[in-house]
Coordinates of C-alpha atoms in Angstrom, one line a residue:
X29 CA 0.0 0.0 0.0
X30 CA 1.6 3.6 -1.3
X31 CA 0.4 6.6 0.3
X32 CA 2.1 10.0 2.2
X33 CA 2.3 13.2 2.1
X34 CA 4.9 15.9 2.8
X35 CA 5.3 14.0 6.7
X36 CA 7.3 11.4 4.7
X37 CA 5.1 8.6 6.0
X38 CA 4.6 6.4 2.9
X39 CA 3.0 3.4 2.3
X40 CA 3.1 0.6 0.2
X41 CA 1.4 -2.7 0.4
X42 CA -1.3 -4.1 -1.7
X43 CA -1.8 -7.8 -1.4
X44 CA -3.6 -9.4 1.7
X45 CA -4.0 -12.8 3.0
X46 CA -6.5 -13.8 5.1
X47 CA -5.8 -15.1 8.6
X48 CA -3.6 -18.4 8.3
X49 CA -3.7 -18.9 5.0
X50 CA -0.5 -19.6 3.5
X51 CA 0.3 -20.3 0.2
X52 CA 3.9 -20.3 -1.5
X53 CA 2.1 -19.3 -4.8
X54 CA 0.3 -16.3 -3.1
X55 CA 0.9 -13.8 -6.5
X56 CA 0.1 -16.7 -8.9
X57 CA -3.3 -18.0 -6.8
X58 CA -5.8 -16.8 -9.4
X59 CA -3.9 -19.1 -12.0
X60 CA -4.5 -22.1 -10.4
X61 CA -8.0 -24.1 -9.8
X62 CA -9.1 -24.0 -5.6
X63 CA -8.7 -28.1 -5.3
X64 CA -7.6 -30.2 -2.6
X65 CA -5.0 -31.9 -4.8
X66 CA -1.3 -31.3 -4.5
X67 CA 1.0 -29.7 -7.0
X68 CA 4.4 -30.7 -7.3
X69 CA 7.5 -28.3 -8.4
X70 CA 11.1 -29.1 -8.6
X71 CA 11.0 -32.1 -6.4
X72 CA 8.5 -30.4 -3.7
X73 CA 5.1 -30.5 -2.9
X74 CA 2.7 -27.5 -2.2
X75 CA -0.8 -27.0 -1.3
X76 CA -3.2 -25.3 -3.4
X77 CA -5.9 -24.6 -1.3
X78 CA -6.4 -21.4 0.8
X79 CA -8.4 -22.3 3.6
X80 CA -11.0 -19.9 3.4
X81 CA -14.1 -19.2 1.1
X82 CA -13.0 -15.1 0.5
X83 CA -10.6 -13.9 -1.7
X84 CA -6.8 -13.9 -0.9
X85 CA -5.8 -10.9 -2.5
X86 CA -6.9 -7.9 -3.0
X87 CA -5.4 -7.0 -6.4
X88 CA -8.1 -5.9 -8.8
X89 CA -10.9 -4.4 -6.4
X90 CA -8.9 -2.8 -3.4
X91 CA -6.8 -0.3 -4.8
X92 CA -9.9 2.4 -3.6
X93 CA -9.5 1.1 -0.2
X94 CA -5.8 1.1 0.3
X95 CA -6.1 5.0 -1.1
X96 CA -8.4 5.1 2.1
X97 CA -5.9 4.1 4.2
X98 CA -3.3 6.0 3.0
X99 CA -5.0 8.9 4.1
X100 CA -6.6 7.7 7.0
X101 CA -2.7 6.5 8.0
X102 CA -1.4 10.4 7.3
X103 CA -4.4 11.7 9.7
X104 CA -3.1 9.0 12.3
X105 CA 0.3 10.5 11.4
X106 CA -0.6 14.3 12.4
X107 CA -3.0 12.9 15.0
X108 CA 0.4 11.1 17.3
X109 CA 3.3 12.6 15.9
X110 CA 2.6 15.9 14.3
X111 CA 2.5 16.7 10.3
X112 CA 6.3 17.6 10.0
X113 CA 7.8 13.8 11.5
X114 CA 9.7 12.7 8.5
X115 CA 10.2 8.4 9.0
X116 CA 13.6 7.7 8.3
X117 CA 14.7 4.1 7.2
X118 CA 16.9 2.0 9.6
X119 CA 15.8 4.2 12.5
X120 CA 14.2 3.1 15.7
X121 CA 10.7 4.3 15.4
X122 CA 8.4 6.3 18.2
X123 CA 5.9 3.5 20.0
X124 CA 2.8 5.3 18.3
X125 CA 3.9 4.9 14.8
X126 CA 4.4 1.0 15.1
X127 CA 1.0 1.3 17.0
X128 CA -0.4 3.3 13.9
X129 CA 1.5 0.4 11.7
X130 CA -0.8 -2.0 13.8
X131 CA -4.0 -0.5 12.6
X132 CA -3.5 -1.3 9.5
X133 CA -2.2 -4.8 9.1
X134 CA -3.8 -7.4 6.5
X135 CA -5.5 -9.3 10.0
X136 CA -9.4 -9.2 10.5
X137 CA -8.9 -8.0 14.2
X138 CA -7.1 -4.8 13.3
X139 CA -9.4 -1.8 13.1
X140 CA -8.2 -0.5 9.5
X141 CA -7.5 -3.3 8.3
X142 CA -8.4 -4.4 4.4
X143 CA -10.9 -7.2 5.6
X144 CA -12.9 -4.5 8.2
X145 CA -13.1 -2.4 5.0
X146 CA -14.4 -4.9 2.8
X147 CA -16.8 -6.3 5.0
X148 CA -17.9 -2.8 6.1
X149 CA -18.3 -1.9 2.8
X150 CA -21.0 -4.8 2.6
X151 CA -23.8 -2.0 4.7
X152 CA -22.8 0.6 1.8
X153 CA -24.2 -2.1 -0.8
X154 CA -20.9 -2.9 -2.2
X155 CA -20.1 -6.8 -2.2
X156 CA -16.4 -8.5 -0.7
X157 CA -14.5 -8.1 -4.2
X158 CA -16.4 -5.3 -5.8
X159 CA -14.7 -1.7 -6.6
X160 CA -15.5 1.4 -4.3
X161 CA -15.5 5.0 -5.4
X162 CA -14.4 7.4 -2.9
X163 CA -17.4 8.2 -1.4
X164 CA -18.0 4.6 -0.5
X165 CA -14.7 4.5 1.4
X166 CA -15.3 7.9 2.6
X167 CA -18.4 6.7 4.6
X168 CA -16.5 2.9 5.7
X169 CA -13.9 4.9 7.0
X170 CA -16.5 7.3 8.9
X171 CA -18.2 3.7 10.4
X172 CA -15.1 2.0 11.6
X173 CA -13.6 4.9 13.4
X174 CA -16.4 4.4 15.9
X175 CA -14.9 1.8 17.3
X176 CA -11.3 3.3 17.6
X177 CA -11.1 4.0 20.9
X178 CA -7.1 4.8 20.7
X179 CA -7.4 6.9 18.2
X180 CA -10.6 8.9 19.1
X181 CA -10.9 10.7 15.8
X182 CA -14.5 12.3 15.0
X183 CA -14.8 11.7 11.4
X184 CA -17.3 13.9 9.1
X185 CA -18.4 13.3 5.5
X186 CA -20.4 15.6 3.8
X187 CA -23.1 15.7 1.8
X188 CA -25.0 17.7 -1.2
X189 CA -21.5 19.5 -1.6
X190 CA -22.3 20.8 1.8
X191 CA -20.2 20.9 4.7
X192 CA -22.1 22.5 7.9
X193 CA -20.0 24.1 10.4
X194 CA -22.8 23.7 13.2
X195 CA -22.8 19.8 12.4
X196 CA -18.9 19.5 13.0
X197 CA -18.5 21.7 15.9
X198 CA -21.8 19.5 17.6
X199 CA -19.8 16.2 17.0
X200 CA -15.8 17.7 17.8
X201 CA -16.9 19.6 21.0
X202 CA -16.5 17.1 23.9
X203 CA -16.1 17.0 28.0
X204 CA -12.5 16.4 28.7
X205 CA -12.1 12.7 30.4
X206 CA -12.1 13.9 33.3
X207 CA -15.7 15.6 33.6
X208 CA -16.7 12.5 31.3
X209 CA -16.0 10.3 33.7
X210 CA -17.1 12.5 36.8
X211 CA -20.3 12.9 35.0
X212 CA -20.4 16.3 34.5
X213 CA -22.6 18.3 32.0
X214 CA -21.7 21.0 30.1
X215 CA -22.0 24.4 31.4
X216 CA -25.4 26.2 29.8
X217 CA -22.7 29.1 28.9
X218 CA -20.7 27.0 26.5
X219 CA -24.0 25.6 25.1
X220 CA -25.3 29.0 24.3
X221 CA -22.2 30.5 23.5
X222 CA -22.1 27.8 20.8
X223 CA -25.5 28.4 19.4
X224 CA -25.0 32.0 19.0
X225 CA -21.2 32.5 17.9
X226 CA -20.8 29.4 15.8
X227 CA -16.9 29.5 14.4
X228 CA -16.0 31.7 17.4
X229 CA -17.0 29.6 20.2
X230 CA -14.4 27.3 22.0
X231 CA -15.1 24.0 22.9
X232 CA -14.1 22.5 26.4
X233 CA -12.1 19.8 24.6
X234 CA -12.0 18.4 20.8
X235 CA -12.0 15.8 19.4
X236 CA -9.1 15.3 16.2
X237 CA -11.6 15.6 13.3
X238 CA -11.0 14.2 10.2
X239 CA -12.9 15.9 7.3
X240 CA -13.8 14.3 3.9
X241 CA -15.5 15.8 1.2
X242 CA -16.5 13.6 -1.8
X243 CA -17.3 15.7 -4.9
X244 CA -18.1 15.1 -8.6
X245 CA -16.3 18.0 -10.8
X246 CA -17.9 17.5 -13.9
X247 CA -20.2 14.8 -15.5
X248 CA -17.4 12.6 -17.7
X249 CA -14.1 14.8 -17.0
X250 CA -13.2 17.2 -14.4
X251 CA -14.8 20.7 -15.1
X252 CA -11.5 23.0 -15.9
X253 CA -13.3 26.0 -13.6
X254 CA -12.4 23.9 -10.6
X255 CA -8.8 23.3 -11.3
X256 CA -7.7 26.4 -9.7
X257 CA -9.8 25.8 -6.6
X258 CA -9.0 22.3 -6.4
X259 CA -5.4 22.8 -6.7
X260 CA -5.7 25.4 -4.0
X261 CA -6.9 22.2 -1.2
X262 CA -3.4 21.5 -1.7
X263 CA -2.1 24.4 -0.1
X264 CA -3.7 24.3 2.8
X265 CA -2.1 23.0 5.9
X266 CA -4.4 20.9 7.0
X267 CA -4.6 19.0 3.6
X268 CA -4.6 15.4 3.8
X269 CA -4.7 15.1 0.0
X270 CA -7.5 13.6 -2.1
X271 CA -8.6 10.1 -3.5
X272 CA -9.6 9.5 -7.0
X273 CA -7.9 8.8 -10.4
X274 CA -9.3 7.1 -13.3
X275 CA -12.1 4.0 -13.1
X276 CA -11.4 1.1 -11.5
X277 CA -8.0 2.5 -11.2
X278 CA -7.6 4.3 -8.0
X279 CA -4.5 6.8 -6.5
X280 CA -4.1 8.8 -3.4
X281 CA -3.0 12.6 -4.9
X282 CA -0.8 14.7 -2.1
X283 CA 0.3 17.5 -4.4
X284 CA 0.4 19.1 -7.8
X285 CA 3.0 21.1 -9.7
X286 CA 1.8 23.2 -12.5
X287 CA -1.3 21.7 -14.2
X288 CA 0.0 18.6 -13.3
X289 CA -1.0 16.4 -10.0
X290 CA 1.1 14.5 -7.8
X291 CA -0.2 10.9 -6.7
X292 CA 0.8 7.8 -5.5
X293 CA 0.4 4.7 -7.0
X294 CA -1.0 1.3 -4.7
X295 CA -0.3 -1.4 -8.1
X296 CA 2.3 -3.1 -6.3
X297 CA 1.4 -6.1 -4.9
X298 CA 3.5 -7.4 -2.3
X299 CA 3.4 -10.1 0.5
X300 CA 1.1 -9.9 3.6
X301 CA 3.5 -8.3 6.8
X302 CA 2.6 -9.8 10.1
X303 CA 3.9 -8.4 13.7
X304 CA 7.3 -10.2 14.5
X305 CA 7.9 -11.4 17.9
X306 CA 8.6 -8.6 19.8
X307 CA 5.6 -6.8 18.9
X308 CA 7.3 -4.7 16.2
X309 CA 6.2 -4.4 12.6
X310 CA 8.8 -4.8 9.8
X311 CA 8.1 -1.4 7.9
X312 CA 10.1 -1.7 4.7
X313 CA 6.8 -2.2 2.7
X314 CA 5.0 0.2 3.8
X315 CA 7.1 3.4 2.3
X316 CA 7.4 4.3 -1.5
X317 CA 9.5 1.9 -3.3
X318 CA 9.6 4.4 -6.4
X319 CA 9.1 8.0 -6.6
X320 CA 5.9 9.6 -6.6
X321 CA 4.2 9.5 -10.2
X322 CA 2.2 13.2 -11.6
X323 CA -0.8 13.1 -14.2
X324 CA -2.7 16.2 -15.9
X325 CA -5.2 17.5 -13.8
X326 CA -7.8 17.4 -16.7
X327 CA -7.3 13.6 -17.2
X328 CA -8.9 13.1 -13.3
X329 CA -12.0 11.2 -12.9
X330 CA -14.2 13.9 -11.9
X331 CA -15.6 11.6 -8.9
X332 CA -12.9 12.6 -6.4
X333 CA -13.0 13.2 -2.4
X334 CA -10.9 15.8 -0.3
X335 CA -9.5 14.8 2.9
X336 CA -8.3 17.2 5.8
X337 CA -7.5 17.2 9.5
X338 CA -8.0 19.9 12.1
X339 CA -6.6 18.5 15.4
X340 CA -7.4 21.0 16.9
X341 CA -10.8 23.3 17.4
X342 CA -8.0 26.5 15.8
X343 CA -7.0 24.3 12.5
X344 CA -11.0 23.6 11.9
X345 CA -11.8 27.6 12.2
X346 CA -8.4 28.4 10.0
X347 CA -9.3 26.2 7.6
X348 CA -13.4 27.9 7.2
X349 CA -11.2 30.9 6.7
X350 CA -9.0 29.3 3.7
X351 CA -12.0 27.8 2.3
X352 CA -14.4 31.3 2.6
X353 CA -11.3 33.1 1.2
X354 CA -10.3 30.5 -1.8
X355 CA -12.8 28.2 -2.6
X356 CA -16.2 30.4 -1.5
X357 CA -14.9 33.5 -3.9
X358 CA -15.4 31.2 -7.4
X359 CA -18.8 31.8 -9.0
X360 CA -19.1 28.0 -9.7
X361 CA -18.2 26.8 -6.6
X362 CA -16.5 23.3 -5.7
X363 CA -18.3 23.0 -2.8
X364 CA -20.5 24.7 -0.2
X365 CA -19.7 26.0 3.8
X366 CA -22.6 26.7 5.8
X367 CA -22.6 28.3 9.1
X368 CA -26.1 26.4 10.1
X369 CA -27.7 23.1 9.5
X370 CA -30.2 23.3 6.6
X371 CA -33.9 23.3 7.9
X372 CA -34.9 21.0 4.9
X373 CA -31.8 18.3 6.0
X374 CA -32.8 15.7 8.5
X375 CA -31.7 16.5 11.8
X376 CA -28.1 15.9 12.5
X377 CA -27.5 13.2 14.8
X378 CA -23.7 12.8 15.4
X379 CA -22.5 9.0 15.2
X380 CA -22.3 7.5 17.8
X381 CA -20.8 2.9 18.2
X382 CA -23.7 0.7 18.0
X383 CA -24.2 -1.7 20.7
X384 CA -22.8 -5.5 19.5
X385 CA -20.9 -8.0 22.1
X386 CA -17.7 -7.2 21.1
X387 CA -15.5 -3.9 21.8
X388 CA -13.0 -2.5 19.1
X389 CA -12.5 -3.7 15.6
X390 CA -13.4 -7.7 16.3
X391 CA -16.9 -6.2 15.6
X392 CA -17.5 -7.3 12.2
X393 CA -17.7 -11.0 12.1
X394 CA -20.5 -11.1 10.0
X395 CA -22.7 -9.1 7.9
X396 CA -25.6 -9.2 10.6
X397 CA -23.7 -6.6 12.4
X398 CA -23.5 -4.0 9.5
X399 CA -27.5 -4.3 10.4
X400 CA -26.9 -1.4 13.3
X401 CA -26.0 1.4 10.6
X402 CA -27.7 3.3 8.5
X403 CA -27.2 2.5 5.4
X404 CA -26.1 5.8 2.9
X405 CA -27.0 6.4 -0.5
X406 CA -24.0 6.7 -3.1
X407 CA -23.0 10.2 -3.7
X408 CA -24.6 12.1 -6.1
X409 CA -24.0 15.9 -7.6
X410 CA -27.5 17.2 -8.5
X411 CA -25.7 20.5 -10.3
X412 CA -22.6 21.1 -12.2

C-alpha cells in the first residue's frame, strides 16, 4: 500500500491474505484451480488450497481502499506525531507509529485493516471483491472509526457538496475525560455560547476531526473551472490530499505542480507483513518503493474526495477561513460552507458505536452486524 504526504510517512502494500492462510504461490493463486490436490515443483510439494471461502488478494478491487488508508494513515500520522515527522529508514521508530502500523495490518482483528473495510463496505451495498468509489470509502472509514477508541478521531463526511460548520462543531466539541468520567454536563454558557457565535466559540475539549468531502467535478471529465480551486486544497495546511484517479483504477494525490498532479500509486502487490515477535512491525513495505508519479489534472476522474484534519478546534476555524477566502470566492463553486444546519436536511445526529458484544475492531464477524447502521446512499451531484 503507497500513500504519504509531505510528513514522509509512505505506504506501500497491496496484497492481503487472510488469517492463516498460506500459500507459497500467493501472487500466482488466481492461475490455479481451488482443489484439494497437491501440486508438485522441482521435487517439492505444495498446497493449493487457501483455507478460506473469500478472496486472498486484494489485487483488482482494493486499490480504492488502500487509497483510504493511506489517508486515514497520514491523519493517524498528524494525529500522534505531528504533520512535520519525517520516518527515516533503519531508524528506531516512536511506539505510536508502530501502534499506527498496527491498525493497518492485513489481519481481520485490526481496526483498518483491508478485511474491516471490505466487510464494512458490505452496509454501503458494495459486495467482498467489488470496486469502491471514494465516497464509499469515505463513509467505511467514517463507520469504523467508531470503534477506535485509541485513536478517538470524529470523522465527518459531507453531503450535497455541503459541509455544515454547526454539524462538525456539535460532534468535535467534547467534555475532557475527566468531567466524562465524573459525570459532569456541560455548562449552559458554553452551550449557548455555541449556538449563538458558531466558528468563534471554543469547545471544552476536541475531538481530532478528520474531514472528507466527496465531490463530482464534472459529469465525464473534471470541469476545468475547478482546477484552480482544487489545486488550491493542496495548499492548505491541513490538507490530507485527495482520493480519486481514473475507473477502476484508484491513486491517493498529495500535491500538484503546475497543471499537473502529484499521486501515489497502490499497483504493487507485495506479500502480507505480520507483527514479528517482539511486537514490532517490519516497515520496509509500507514506504514508496519508487518515486511519486504526476498526471494532468484534466485527465482526473471527476468523482474525487478531499480529505483534511484539524486536530485542533483552531485548525477547523483556520481552515473555514481558507475555504471562505479561496474556494467560496469562485462563482461556480467546488463545494458549499454553511454556518447552520439546513432546515430542509434531517436533523443531525452525530454517530455514535452501536451496541454489538464485542468492543473494538473484532466487531465485524459477519454481515448481521452492518444491520446497526444506516445505510447511505451513493453520492450524487445534483448541479454542475
Amino acid at each position: 500500500m503507497e500513500s504519504g504526504t509531505g510528513s514522509g510517512f509512505v505506504w506501500n502494500r497491496v496484497l492481503s491474505k487472510y488469517e492463516n492462510q498460506n500459500t507459497i504461490f500467493s501472487d500466482y493463486l488466481e492461475e490455479f484451480p481451488d482443489t484439494d490436490e497437491l501440486v508438485w515443483i522441482l521435487g517439492k510439494q505444495h498446497l493449493l488450497k487457501t483455507g478460506g471461502t473469500g478472496p486472498s488478494s486484494d489485487a483488482g478491487w482494493g486499490c480504492m481502499l488502500r487509497c483510504g488508508q493511506m489517508m486515514l494513515a497520514q491523519a493517524l500520522i498528524c494525529r500522534h506525531l505531528g504533520r512535520d515527522w519525517h520516518w527515516e529508514k533503519q531508524k528506531e521508530q516512536p511506539k505510536a507509529y508502530q501502534r499506527i502500523l498496527q491498525c493497518f495490518l492485513d489481519r481481520k482483528d485490526c481496526c483498518y485493516s483491508i478485511h474491516q473495510m471490505a466487510q464494512m463496505g458490505v452496509g454501503e451495498g458494495k459486495s467482498i471483491g467489488e470496486w469502491f468509489g471514494p465516497n464509499t470509502v469515505a463513509q467505511v472509514l467514517k463507520k469504523l472509526a467508531l470503534f477506535d477508541e485509541w485513536n478517538s478521531l470524529a470523522v465527518y463526511v459531507s453531503m450535497d457538496n455541503t459541509v455544515v460548520i454547526e454539524d462538525i462543531k456539535k460532534m468535535c466539541c467534547v467534555l475532557p475525560v475527566s468531567a466524562a468520567t465524573a459525570g459532569e454536563s456541560p455548562p449552559d454558557s458554553l452551550n449557548a455560547s455555541n449556538q449563538s457565535k458558531g466558528t468563534s466559540a471554543c469547545c471544552l475539549a476536541w475531538k481530532p476531526l478528520l474531514l472528507i468531502v466527496p465531490l463530482r467535478l464534472g459529469i465525464n471529465q473534471i470541469n476545468p473551472v475547478y482546477v484552480d480551486a482544487f489545486k488550491e486544497c493542496f495548499k492548505m495546511p491541513q490538507s490530507l490530499g485527495a482520493l480519486g484517479g481514473k475507473p477502476n483504477n484508484a491513486y491517493y494525490f498529495i500535491g500538484f505542480l503546475g497543471d499537473e498532479l502529484i499521486f501515489l500509486d497502490p499497483h504493487t502487490t507485495q506479500n502480507f507483513v505480520d507483527t514479528e515477535e517482539n511486537g514490532t512491525v517490519d516497515d520496509q513495505t509500507f514506504h514508496c518503493l519508487q518515486s511519486p508519479q504526476r498526471m494532468n489534472i484534466l485527465n482526473l476522474d471527476p468523482s474525487v474526495a478531499l480529505g483534511f484534519f484539524c486536530k485542533e478546534e483552531k485548525d477547523f476555524d483556520s481552515w473555514c477561513s481558507l475555504v471562505q477566502k479561496e474556494i467560496l470566492k469562485e462563482n461556480l463553486r467546488m463545494f458549499e460552507l454553511v454556518q447552520k444546519h439546513p432546515s430542509h436536511w434531517p436533523p443531525f445526529v452525530p454517530p455514535a458505536k452501536p451496541e454489538v458484544t464485542t468492543t473494538g475492531a473484532e466487531f465485524i464477524d459477519s454481515t448481521e452486524q452492518l444491520e446497526e447502521f444506516d445505510l447511505e446512499e451513493e453520492f450524487e451531484i445534483l448541479s454542475i
